[in-house]
PDB file of C-alpha atoms and ligand atoms in Angstrom:
ATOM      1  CA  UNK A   3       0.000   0.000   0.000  1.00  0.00           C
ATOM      2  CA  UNK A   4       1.338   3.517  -1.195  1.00  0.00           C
ATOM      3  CA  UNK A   5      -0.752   5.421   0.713  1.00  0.00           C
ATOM      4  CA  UNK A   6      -3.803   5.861   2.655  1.00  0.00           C
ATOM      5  CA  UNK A   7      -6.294   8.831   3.497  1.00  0.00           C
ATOM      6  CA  UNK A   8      -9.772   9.333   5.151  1.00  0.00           C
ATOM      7  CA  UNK A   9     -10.792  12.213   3.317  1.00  0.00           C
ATOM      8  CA  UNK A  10     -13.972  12.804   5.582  1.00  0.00           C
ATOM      9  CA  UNK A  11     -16.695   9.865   5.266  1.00  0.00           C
ATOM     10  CA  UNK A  12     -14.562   8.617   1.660  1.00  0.00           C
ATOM     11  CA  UNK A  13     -11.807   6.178   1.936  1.00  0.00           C
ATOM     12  CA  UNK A  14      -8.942   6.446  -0.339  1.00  0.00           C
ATOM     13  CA  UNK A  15      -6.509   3.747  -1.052  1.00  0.00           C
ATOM     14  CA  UNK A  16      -3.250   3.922  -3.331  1.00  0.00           C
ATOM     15  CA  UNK A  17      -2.409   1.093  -4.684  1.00  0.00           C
ATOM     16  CA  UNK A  18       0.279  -0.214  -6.905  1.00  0.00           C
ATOM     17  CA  UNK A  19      -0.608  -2.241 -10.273  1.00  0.00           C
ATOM     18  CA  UNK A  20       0.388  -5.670  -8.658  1.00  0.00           C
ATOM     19  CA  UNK A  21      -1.657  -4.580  -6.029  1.00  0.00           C
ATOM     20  CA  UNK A  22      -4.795  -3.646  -7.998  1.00  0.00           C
ATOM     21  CA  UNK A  23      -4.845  -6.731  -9.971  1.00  0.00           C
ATOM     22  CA  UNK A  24      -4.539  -8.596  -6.631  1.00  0.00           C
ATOM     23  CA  UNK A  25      -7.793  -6.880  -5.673  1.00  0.00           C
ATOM     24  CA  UNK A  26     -10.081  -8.295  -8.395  1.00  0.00           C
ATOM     25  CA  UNK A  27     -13.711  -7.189  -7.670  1.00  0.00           C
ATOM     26  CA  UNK A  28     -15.224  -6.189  -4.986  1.00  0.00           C
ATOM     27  CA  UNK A  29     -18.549  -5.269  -4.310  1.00  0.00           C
ATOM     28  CA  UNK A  30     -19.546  -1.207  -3.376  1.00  0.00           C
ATOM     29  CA  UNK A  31     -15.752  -0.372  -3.849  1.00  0.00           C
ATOM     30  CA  UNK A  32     -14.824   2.204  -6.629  1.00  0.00           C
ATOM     31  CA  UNK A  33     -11.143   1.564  -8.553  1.00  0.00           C
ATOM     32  CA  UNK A  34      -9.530   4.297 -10.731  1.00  0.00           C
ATOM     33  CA  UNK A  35      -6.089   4.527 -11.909  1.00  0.00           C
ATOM     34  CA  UNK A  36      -4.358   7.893 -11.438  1.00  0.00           C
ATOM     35  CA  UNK A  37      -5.632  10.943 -10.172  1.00  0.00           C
ATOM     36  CA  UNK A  38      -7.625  13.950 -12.037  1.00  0.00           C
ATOM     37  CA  UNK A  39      -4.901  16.164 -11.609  1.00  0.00           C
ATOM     38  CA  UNK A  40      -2.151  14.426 -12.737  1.00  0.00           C
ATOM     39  CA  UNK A  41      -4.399  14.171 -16.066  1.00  0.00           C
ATOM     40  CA  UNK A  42      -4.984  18.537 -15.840  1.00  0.00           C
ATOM     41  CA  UNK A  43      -1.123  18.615 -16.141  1.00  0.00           C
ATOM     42  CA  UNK A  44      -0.661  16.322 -18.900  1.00  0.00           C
ATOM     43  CA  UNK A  45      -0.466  13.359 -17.807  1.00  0.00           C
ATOM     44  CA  UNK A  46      -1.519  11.479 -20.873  1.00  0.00           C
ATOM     45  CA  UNK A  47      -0.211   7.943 -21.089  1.00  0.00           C
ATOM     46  CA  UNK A  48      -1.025   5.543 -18.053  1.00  0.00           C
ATOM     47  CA  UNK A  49       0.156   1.787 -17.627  1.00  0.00           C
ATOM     48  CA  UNK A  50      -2.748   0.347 -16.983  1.00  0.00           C
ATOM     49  CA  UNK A  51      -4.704  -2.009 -19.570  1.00  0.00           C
ATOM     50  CA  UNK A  52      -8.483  -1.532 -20.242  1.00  0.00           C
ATOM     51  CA  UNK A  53      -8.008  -5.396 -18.991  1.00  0.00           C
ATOM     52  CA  UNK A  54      -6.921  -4.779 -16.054  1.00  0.00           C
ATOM     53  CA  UNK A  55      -9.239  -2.046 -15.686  1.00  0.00           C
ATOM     54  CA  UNK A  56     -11.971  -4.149 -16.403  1.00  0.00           C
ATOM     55  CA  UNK A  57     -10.460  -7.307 -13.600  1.00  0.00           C
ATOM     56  CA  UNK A  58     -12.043  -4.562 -11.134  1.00  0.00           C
ATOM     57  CA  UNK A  59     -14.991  -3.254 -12.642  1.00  0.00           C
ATOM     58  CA  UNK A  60     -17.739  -3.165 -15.365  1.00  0.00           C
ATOM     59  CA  UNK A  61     -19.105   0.365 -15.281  1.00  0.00           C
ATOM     60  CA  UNK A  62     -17.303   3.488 -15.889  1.00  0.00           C
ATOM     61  CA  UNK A  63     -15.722   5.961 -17.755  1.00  0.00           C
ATOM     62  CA  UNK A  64     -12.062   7.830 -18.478  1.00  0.00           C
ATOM     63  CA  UNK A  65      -9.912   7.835 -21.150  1.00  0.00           C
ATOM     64  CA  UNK A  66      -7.250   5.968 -23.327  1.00  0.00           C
ATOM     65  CA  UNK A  67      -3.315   6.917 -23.663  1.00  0.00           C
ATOM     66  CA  UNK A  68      -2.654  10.143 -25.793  1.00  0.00           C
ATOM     67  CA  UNK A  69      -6.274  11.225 -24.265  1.00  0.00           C
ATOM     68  CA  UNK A  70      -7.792   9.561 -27.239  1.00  0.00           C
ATOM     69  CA  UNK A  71     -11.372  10.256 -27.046  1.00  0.00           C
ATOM     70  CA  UNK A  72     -13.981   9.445 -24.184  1.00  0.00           C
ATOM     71  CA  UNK A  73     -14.188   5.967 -22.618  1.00  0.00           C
ATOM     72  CA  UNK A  74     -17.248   4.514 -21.496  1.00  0.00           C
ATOM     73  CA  UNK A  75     -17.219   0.829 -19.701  1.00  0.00           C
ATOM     74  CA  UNK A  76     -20.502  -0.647 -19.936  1.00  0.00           C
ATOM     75  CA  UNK A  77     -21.414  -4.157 -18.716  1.00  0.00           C
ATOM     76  CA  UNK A  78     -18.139  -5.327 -19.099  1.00  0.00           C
ATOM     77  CA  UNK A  79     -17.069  -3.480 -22.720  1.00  0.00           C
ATOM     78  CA  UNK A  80     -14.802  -0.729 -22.969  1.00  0.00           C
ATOM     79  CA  UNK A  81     -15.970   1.489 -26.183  1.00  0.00           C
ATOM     80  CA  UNK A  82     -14.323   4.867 -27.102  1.00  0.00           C
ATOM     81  CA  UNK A  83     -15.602   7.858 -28.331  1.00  0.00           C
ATOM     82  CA  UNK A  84     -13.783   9.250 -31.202  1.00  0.00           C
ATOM     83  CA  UNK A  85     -13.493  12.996 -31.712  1.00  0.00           C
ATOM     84  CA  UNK A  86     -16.833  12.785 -34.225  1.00  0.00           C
ATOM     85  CA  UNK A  87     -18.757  11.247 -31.173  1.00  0.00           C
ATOM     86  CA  UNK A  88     -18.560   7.637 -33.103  1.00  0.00           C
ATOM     87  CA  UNK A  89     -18.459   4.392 -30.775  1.00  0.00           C
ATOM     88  CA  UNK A  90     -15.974   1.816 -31.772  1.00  0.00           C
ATOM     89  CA  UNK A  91     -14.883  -1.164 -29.540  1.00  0.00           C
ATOM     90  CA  UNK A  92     -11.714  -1.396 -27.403  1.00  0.00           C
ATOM     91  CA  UNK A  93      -9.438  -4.319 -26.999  1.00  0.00           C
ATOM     92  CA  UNK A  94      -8.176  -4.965 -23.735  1.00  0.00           C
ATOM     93  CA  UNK A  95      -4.684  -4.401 -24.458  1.00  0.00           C
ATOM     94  CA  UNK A  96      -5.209  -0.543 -25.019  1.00  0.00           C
ATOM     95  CA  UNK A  97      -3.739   1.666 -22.024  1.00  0.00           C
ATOM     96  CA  UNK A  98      -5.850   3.974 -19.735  1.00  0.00           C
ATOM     97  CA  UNK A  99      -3.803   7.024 -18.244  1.00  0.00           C
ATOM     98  CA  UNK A 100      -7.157   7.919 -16.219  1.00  0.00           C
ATOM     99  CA  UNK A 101     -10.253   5.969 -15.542  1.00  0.00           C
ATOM    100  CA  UNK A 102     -12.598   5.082 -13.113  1.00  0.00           C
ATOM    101  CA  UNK A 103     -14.850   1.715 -12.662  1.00  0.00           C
ATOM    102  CA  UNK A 104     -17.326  -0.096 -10.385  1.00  0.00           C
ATOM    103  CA  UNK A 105     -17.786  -3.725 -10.089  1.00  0.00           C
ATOM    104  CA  UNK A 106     -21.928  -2.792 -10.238  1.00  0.00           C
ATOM    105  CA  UNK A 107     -24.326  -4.064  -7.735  1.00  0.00           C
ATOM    106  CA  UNK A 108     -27.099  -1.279  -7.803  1.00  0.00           C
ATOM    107  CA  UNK A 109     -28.849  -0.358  -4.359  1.00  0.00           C
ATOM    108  CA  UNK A 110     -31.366   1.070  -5.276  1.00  0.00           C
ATOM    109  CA  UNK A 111     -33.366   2.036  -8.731  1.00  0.00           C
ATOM    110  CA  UNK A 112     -35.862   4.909  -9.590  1.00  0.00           C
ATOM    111  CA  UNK A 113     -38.155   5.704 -12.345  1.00  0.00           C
ATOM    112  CA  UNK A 114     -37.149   9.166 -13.648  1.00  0.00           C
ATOM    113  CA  UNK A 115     -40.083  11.376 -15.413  1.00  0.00           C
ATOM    114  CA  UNK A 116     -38.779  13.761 -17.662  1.00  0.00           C
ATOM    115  CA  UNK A 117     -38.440  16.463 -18.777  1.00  0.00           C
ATOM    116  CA  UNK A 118     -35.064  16.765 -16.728  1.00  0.00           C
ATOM    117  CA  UNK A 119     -31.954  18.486 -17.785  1.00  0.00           C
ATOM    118  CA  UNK A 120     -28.268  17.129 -16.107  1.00  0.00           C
ATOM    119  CA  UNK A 121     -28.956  19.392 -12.864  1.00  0.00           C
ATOM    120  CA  UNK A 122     -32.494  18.500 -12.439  1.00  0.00           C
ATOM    121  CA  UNK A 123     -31.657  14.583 -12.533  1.00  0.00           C
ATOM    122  CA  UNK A 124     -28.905  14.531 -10.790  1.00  0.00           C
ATOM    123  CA  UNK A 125     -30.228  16.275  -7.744  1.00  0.00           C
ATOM    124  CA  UNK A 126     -33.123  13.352  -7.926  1.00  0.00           C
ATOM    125  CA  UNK A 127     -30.054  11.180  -7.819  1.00  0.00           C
ATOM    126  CA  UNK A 128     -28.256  12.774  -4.760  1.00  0.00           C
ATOM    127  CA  UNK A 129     -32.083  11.858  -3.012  1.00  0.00           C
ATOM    128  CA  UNK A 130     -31.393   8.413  -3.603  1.00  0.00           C
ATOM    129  CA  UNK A 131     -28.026   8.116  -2.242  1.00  0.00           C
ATOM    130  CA  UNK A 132     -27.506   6.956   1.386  1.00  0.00           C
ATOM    131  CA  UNK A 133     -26.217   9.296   4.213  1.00  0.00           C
ATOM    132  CA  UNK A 134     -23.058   8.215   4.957  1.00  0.00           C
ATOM    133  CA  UNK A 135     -21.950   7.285   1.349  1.00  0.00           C
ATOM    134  CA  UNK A 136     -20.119  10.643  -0.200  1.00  0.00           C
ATOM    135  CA  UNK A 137     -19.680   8.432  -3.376  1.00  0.00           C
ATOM    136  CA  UNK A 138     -21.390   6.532  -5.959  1.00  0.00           C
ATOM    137  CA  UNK A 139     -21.628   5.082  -9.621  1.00  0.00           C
ATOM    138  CA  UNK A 140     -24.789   5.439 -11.377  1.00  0.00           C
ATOM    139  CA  UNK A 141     -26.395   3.879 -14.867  1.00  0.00           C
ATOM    140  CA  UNK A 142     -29.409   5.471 -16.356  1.00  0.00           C
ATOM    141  CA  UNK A 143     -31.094   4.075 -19.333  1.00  0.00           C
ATOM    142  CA  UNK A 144     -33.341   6.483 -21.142  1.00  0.00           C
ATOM    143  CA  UNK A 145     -34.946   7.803 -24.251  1.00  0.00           C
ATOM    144  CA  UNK A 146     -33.986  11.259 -24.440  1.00  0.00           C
ATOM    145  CA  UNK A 147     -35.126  14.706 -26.466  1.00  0.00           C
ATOM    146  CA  UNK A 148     -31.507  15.571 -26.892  1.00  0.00           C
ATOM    147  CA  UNK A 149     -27.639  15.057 -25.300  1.00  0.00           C
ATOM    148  CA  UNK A 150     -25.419  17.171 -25.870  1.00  0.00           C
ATOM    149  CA  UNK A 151     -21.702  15.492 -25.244  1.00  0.00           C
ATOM    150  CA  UNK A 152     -18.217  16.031 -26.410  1.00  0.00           C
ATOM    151  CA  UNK A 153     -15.081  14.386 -26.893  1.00  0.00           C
ATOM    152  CA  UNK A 154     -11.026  15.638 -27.373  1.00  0.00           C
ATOM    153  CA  UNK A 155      -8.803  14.713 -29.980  1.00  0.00           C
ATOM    154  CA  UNK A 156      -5.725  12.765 -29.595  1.00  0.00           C
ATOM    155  CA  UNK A 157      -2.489  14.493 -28.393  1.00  0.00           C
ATOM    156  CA  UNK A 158       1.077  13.815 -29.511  1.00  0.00           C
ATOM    157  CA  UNK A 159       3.657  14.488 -27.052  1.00  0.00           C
ATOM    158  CA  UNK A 160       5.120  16.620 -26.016  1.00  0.00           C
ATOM    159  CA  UNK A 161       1.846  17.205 -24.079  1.00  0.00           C
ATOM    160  CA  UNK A 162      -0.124  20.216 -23.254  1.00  0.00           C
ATOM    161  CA  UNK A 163      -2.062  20.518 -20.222  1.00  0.00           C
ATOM    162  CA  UNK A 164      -5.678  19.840 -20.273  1.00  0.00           C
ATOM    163  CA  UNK A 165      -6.960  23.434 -20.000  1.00  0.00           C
ATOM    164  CA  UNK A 166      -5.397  24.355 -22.847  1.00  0.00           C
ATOM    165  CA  UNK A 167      -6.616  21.865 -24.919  1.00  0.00           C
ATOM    166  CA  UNK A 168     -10.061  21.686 -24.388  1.00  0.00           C
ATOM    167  CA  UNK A 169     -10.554  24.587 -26.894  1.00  0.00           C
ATOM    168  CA  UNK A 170     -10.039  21.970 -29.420  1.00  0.00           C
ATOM    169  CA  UNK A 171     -12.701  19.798 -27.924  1.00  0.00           C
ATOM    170  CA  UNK A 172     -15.889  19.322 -30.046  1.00  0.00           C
ATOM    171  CA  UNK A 173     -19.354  19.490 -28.841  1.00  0.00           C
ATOM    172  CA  UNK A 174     -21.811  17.827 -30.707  1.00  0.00           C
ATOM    173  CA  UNK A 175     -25.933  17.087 -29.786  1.00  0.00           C
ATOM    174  CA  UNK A 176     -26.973  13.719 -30.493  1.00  0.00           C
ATOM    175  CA  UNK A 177     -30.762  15.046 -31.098  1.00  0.00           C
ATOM    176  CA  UNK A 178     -33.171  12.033 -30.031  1.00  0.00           C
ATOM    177  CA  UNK A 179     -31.595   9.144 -28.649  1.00  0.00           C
ATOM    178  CA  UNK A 180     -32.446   5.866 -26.342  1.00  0.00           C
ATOM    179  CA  UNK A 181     -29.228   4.942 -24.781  1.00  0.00           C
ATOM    180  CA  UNK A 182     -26.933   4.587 -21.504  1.00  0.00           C
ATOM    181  CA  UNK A 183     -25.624   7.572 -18.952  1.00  0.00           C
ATOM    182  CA  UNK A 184     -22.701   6.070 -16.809  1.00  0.00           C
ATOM    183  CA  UNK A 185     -20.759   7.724 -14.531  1.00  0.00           C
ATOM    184  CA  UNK A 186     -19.936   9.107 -10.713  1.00  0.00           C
ATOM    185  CA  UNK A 187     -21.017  11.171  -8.280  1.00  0.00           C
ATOM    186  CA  UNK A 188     -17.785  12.306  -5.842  1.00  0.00           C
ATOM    187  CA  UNK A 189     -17.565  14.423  -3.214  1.00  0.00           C
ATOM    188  CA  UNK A 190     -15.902  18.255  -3.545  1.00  0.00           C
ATOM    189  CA  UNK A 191     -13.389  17.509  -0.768  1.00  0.00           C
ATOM    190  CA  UNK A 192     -12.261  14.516  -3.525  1.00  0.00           C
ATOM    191  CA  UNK A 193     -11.152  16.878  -5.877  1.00  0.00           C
ATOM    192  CA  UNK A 194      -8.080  17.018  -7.508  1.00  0.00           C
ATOM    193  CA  UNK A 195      -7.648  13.006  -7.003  1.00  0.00           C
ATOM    194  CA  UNK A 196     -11.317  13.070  -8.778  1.00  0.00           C
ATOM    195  CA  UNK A 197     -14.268  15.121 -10.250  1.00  0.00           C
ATOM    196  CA  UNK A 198     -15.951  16.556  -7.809  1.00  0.00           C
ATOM    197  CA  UNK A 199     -19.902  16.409  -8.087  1.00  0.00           C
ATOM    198  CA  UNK A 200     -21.473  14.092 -10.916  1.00  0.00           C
ATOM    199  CA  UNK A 201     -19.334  13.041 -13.911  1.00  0.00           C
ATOM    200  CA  UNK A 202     -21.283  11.200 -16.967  1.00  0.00           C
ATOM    201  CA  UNK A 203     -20.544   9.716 -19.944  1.00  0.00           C
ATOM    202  CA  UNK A 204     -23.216   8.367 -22.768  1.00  0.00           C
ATOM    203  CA  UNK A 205     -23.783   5.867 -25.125  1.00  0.00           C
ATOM    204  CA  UNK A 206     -26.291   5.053 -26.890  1.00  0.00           C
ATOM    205  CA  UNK A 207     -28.158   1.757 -27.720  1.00  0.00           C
ATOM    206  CA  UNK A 208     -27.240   0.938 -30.733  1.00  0.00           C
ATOM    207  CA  UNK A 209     -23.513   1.457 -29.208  1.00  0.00           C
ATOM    208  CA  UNK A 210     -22.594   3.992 -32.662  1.00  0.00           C
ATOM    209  CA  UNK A 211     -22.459   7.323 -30.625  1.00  0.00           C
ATOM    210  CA  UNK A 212     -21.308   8.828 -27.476  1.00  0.00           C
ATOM    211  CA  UNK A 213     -19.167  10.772 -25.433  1.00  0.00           C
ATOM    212  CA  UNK A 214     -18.685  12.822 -21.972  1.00  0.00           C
ATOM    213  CA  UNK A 215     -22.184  14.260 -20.800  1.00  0.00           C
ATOM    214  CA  UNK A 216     -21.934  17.698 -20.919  1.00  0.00           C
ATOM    215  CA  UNK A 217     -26.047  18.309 -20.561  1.00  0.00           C
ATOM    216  CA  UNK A 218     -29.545  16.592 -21.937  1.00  0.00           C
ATOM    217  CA  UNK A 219     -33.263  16.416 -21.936  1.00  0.00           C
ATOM    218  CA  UNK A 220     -34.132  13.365 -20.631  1.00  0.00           C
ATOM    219  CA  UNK A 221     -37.595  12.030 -21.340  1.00  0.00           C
ATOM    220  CA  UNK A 222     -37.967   9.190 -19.063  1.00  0.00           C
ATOM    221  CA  UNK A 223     -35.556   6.818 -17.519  1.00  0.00           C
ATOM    222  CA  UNK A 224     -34.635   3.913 -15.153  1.00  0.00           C
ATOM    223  CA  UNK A 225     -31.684   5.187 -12.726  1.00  0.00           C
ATOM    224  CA  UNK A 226     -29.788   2.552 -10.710  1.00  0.00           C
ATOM    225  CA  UNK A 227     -27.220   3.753  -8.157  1.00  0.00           C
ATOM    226  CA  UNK A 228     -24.614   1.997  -6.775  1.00  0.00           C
ATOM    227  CA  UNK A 229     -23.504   3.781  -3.208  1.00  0.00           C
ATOM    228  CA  UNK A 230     -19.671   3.634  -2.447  1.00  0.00           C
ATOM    229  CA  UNK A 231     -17.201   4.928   0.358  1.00  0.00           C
ATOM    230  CA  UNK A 232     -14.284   3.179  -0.586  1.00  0.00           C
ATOM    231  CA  UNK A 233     -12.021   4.794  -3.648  1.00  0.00           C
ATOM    232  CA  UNK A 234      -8.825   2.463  -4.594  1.00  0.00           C
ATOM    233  CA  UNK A 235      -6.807   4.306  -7.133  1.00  0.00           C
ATOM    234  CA  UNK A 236      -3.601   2.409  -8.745  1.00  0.00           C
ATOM    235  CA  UNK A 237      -0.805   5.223  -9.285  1.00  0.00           C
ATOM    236  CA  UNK A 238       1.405   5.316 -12.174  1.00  0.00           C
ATOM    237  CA  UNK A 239       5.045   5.503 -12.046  1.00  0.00           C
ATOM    238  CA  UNK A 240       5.680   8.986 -10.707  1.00  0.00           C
ATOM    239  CA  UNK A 241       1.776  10.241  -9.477  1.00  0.00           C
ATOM    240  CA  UNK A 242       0.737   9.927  -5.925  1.00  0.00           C
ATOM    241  CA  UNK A 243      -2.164  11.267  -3.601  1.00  0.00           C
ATOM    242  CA  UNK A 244       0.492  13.275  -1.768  1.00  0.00           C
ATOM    243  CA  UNK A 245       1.011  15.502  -4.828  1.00  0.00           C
ATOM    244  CA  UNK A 246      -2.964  16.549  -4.534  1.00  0.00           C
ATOM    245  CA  UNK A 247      -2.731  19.999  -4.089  1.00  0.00           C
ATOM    246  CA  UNK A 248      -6.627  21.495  -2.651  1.00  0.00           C
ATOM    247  CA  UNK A 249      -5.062  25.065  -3.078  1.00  0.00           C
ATOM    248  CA  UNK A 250      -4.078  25.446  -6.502  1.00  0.00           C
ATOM    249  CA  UNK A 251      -7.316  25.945  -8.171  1.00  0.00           C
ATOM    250  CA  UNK A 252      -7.901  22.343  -8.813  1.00  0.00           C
ATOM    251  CA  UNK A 253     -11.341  23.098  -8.696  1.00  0.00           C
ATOM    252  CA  UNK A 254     -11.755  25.753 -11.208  1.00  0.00           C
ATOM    253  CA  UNK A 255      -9.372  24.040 -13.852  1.00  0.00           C
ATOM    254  CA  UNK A 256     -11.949  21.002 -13.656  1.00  0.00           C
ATOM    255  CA  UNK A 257     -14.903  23.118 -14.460  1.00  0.00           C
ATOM    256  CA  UNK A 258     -13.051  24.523 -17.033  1.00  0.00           C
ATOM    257  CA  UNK A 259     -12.679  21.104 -18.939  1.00  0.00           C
ATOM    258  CA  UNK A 260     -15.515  18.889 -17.641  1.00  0.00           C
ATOM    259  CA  UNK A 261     -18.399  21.558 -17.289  1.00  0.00           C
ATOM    260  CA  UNK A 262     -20.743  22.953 -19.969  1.00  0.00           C
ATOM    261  CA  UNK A 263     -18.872  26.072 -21.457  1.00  0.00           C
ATOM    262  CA  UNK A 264     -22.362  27.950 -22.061  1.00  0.00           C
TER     263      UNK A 264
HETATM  264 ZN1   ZN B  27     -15.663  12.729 -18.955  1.00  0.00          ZN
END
């Protein structure tokens, strides 16, 4: 074990990549490899495989090595979503440098009446989550009115940080759509290992478009939620939760690059 924090009511664990495999699934515990910040400051290529990933969970989202695109892990497949918003299927030998999954054993499940935007569902969600459990991973199926999601293109080194290169991220609405929101709900005092607040990606049924949620109109919808104070994050060579730094404006450089621009 690297290291070990109680942030609050969320445990976080650092683990190495021997250790992480050694871990395999376990229920109501979240795994993510690397930290959000190390992926703000460029932090691009990670050494851990979407297999390995996937040895820990079956639901979540990230992205590959070079930040290629928008990964979404659902039921066990890892798909990416290109630059154009297309869906293609990942092997598991392709490298993550940041991602987060859950081995997913829903709670608890509502029926979600639309119309609801991201804010407007996501504070039904936060009803549904047990006191006590800062954390969670969530899967929504739904037909919606519109999504509106994005994705980044691919980055040759040497590597820019990420708020300079989501300018060049594209923003696309997928108009009507049935399909899949995945994702996590962490808590503020998580950020700069995490997101703080609720983090989605999409994908649709058909599996041919997607991308990182950046709002919607959701129609109706099933929500399952899958409560969670445990966080084990494997750490690259050369990141570690020590290097979070909760004054540098972690904060507003995330809602620079995961939030709605307007
Ligand atoms: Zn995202």
């Amino acid at each position: 074990m690297l290291d070990e924090r109680q942030i609050r009511s969320l445990h976080v664990e650092a683990l190495t990549r021997e250790e992480l495999a050694a871990e395999g699934h376990e229920p109501h515990v979240l795994h993510q490899t690397s930290t959000i910040q190390a992926l703000l400051d460029g932090a691009y290529d990670g050494d851990l495989t979407l297999g390995e990933l996937r040895q820990t969970g079956d639901l979540g989202l990230g992205t590959t090595n070079g930040l290629d695109g928008e990964l979404i892990v659902l039921e066990g497949c890892c798909y990416r979503a290109s630059i154009d918003g297309s869906i293609e299927r990942l092997d598991d030998d392709v490298l993550t440098p940041f991602a987060v999954v859950a081995d997913f054993e829903p709670t608890g499940e509502k029926a979600l009446v639309g119309p609801m935007n991201f804010d407007q569902m996501t504070s039904e969600l936060d009803t549904l989550r047990p006191s006590g459990m800062p954390s969670c991973a969530v899967r929504v199926d739904g037909s919606f009115a519109q999504v509106r999601a994005r994705s980044v293109p691919r980055q040759d080194p040497p590597y820019r940080p990420l708020t300079e290169i989501i300018g060049d991220q594209r923003i696309f609405d997928l108009g009507e759509v049935e399909g899949t929101l995945v994702g996590f709900r962490f808590p503020d005092f998580a950020e700069g290992i995490e997101v703080g607040g609720w983090h989605l990606h999409f994908i649709d049924g058909d599996r041919t478009v997607g991308g990182h949620v950046m709002d919607f109109d959701l129609r109706r919808g099933t929500a399952q939620i899958d409560p969670s104070n445990e966080l084990h994050a494997e750490m690259p060579p050369g990141i570690d939760l020590g290097s979070i730094d909760s004054d540098r404006g972690v904060s507003e450089q995330i809602s620079k690059v995961e939030k709605d621009p307007g």
